[in-house]
Tab-separated table of C-alpha atoms in Angstrom:
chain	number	residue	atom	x	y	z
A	1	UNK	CA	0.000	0.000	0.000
A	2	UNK	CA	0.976	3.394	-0.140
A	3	UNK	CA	3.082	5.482	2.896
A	4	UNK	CA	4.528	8.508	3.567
A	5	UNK	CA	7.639	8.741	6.188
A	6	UNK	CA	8.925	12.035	7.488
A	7	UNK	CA	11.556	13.585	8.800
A	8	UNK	CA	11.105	13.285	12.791
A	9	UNK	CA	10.523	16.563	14.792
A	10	UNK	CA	10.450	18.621	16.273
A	11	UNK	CA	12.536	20.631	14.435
A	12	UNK	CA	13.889	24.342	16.268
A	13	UNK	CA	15.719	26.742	13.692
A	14	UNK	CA	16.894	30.635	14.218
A	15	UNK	CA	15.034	33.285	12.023
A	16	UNK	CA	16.804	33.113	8.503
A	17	UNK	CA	18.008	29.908	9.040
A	18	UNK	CA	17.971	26.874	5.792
A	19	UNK	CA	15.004	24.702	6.359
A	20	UNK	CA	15.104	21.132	4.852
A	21	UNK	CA	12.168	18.840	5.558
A	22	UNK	CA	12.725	14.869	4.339
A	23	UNK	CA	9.534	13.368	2.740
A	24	UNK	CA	10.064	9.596	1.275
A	25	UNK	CA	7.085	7.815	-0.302
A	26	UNK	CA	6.186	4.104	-1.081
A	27	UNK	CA	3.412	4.319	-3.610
A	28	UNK	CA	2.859	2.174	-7.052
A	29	UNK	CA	2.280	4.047	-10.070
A	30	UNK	CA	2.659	8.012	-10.211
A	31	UNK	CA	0.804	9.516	-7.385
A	32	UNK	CA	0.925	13.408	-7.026
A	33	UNK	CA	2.756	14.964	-3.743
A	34	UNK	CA	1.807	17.678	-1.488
A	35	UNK	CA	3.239	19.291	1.422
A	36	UNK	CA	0.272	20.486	3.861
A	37	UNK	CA	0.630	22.963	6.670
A	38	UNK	CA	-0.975	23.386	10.131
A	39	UNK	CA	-0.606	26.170	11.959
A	40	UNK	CA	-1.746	26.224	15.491
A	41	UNK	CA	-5.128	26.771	16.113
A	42	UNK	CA	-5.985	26.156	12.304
A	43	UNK	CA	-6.996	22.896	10.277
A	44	UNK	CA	-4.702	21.785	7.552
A	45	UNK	CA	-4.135	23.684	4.236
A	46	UNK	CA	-2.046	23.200	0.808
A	47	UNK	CA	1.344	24.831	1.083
A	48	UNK	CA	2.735	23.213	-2.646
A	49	UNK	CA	2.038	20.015	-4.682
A	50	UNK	CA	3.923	18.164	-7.586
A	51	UNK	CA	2.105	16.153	-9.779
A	52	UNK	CA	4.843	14.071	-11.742
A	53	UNK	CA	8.069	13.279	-11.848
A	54	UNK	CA	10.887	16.495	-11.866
A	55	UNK	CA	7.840	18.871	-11.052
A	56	UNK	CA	8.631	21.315	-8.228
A	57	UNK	CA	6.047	22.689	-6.018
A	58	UNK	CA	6.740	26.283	-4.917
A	59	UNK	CA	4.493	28.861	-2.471
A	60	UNK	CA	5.315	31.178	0.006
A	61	UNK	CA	9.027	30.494	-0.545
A	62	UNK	CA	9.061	26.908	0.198
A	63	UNK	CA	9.982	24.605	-2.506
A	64	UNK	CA	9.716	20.841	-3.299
A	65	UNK	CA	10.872	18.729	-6.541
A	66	UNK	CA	9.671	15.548	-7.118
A	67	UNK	CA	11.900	13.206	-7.630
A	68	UNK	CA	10.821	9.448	-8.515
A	69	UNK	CA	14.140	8.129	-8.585
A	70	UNK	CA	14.939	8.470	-5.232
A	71	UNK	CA	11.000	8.440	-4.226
A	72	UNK	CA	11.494	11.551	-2.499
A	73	UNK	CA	9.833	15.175	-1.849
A	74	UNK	CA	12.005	17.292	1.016
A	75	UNK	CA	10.679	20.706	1.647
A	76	UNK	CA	12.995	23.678	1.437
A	77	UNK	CA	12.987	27.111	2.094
A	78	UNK	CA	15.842	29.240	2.531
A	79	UNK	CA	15.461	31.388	5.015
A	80	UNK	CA	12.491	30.704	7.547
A	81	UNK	CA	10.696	33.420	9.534
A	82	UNK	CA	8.613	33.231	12.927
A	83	UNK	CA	5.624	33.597	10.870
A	84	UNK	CA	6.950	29.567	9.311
A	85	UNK	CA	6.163	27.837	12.727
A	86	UNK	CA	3.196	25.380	12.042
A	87	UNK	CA	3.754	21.454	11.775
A	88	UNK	CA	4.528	20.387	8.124
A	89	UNK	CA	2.647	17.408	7.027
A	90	UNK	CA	3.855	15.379	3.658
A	91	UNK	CA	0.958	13.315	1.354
A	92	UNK	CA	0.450	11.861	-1.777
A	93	UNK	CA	-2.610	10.952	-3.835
A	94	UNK	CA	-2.490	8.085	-6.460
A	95	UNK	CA	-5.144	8.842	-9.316
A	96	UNK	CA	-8.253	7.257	-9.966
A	97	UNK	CA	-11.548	7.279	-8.487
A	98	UNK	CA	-10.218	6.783	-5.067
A	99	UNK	CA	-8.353	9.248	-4.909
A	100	UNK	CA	-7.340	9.255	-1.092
A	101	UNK	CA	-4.788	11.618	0.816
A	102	UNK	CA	-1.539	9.275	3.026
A	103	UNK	CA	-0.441	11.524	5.045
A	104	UNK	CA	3.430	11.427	6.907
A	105	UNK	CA	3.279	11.970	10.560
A	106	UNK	CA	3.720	15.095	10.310
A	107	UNK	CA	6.966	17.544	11.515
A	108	UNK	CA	6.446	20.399	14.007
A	109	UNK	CA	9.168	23.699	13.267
A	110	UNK	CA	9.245	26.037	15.860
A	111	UNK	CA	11.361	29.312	14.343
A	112	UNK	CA	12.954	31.500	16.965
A	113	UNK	CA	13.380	35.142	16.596
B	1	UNK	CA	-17.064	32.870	6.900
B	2	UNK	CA	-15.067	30.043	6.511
B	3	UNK	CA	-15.631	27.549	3.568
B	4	UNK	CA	-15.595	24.319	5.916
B	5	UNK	CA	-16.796	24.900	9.572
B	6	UNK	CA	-16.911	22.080	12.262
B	7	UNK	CA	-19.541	22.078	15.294
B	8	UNK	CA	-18.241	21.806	18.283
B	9	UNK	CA	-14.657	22.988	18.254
B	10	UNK	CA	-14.661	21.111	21.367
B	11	UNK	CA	-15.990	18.757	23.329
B	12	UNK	CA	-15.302	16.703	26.509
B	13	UNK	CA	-17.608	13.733	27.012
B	14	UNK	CA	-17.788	10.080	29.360
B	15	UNK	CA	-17.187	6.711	28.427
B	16	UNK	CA	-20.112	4.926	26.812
B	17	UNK	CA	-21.792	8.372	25.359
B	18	UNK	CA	-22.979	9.092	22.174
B	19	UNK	CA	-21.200	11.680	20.182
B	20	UNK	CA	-22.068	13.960	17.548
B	21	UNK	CA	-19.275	15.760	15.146
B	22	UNK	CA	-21.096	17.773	12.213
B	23	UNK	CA	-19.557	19.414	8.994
B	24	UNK	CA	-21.014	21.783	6.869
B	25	UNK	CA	-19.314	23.303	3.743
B	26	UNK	CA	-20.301	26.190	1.302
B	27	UNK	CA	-17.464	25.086	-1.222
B	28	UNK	CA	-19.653	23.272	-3.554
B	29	UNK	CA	-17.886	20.299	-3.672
B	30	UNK	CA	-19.275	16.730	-3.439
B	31	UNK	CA	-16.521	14.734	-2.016
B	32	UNK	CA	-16.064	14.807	1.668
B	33	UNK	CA	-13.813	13.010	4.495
B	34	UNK	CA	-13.118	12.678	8.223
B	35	UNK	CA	-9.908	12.296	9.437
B	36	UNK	CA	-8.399	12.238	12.996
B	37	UNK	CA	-5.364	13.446	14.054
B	38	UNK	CA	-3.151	11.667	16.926
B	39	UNK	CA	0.494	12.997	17.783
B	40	UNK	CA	3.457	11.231	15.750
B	41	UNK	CA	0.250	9.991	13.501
B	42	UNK	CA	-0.430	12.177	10.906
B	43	UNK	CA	-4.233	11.948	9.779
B	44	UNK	CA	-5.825	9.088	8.930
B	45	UNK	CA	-9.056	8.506	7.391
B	46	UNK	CA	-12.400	7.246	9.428
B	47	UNK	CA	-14.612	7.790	6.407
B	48	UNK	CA	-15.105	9.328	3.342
B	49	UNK	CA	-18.529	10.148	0.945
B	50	UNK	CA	-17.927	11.178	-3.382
B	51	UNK	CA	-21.764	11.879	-2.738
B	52	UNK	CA	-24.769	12.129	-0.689
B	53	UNK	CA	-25.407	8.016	-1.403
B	54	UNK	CA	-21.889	7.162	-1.483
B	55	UNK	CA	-20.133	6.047	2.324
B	56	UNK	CA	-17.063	4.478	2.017
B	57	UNK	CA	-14.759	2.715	5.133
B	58	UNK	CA	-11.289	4.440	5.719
B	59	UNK	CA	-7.990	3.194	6.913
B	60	UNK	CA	-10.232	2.921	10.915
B	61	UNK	CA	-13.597	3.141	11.019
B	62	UNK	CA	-14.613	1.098	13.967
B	63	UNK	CA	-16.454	2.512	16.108
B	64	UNK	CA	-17.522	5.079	14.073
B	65	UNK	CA	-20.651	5.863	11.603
B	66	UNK	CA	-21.035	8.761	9.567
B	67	UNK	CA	-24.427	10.631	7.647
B	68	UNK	CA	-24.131	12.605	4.851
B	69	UNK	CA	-27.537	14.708	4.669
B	70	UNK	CA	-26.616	16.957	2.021
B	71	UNK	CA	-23.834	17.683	-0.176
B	72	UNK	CA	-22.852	20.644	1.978
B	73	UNK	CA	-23.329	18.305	5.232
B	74	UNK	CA	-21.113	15.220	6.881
B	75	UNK	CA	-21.627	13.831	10.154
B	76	UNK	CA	-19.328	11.578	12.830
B	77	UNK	CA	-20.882	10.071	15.296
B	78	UNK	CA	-18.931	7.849	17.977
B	79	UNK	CA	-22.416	5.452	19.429
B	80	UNK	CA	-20.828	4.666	22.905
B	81	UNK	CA	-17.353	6.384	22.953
B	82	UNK	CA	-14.064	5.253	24.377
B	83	UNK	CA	-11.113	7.085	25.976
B	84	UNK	CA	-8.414	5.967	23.328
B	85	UNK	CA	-11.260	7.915	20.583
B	86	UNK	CA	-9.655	11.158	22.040
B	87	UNK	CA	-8.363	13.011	19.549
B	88	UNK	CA	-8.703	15.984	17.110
B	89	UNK	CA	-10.956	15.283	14.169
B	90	UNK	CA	-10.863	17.147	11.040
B	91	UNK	CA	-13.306	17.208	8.276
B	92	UNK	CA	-12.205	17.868	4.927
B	93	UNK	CA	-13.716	18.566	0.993
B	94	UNK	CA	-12.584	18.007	-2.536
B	95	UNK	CA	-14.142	18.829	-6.321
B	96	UNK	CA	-14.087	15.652	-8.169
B	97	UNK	CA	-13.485	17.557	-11.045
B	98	UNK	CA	-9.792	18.720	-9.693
B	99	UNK	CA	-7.124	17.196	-11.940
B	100	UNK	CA	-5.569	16.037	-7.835
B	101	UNK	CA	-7.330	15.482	-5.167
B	102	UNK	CA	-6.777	18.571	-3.016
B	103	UNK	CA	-8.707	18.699	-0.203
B	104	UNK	CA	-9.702	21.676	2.047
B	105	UNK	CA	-9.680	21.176	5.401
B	106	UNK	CA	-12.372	22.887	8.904
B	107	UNK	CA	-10.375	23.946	11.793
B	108	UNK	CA	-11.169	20.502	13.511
B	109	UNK	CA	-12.916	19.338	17.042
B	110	UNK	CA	-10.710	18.331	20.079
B	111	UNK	CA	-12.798	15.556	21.547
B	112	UNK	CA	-11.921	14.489	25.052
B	113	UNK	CA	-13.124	11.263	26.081
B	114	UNK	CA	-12.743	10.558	30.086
């Protein structure tokens, strides 16, 4: 079946700091990847998504390529602000009429001035 | 107002009661899920409706039932709740008519069972 594993939190970074999130995937087929985020308080919402191979996902400065040979989709961003605290969640979506989200487990960042 | 709103945002209840988690969305879309949310967990999927006569199992649905009464609406119900059912639950939407399936989550309920 398919999974998502994730990078293991929490993770604690200074303002401006290089974020790297891991995000491995076991799926058959092509699924399409998304990053979610949750910021406290709030339910989840799409940060980027990459629906084949060598796409990359970009929003708010965060990045993500999808790469199928290594069956990967690590989140980036370059330099991280307070404002980027929130738990990072990883999931992927095979096509079809099913059509369900596997989510990781999830990775909290807590960015300190 | 918020596209997907979930009623109550919390709720502490006893062993053995019945519980009622409801989900109402002015998105328009016709697919709709329930997920829960445990630490080091992730979400997973209790149940999930592509219309109002479609109900379909998730990864852990015991112990759980679902309504949907309209395409905007989506019920949970727990029928005699358990302490390890604590958790916050999140419902979600998607357009079937999205090239991916990405789905727009309500703020979730924090559900206390003691």
């Amino acid at each position: 079946g398919n999974s998502v594993t994730q990078m293991e939190g929490p993770v604690t970074l200074s303002e401006e700091a290089f974020l790297t999130i891991n995000c491995t995937y076991t799926a058959t087929g092509y699924p399409s990847l998304f990053w979610y985020v949750q910021y406290p308080g709030e339910g989840l919402q799409l940060l980027l998504k990459a629906t084949k191979a060598d796409d990359k996902g970009s929003n708010k400065g965060f990045e993500a390529t999808y790469r199928k040979e290594t069956t990967s989709f690590h989140l980036e961003k370059g330099s991280v602000q307070v404002s980027d605290s929130a738990v990072y969640f990883c999931a992927l979506t095979r096509g079809g009429s099913a059509r369900q989200l596997t989510f990781g487990s999830g990775t909290q960042l807590t960015v300190l001035p | 107002d918020a596209d997907v709103t979930q009623t109550p945002r919390n709720r502490i209840t006893k062993t053995g009661k019945r519980i009622m988690l409801e989900c109402s969305q002015t998105k328009g879309h016709d697919r709709m899920y329930w997920y829960r949310q445990d630490p080091g967990l992730g979400l997973r999927l209790i149940y999930y409706s592509f219309d109002v006569k479609d109900i379909n199992k998730g990864e852990i649905s015991d112990g759980y039932s679902v309504s949907r009464q309209a395409q905007a609406k989506f019920s949970l119900s727990l029928e005699s709740a358990i302490p390890n059912q604590t958790a916050l639950y999140f419902c979600a939407t998607s357009d079937q008519e999205a090239s991916y399936n990405e789905q727009f989550f309500g703020p979730g309920t924090r559900l206390t069972v003691l």
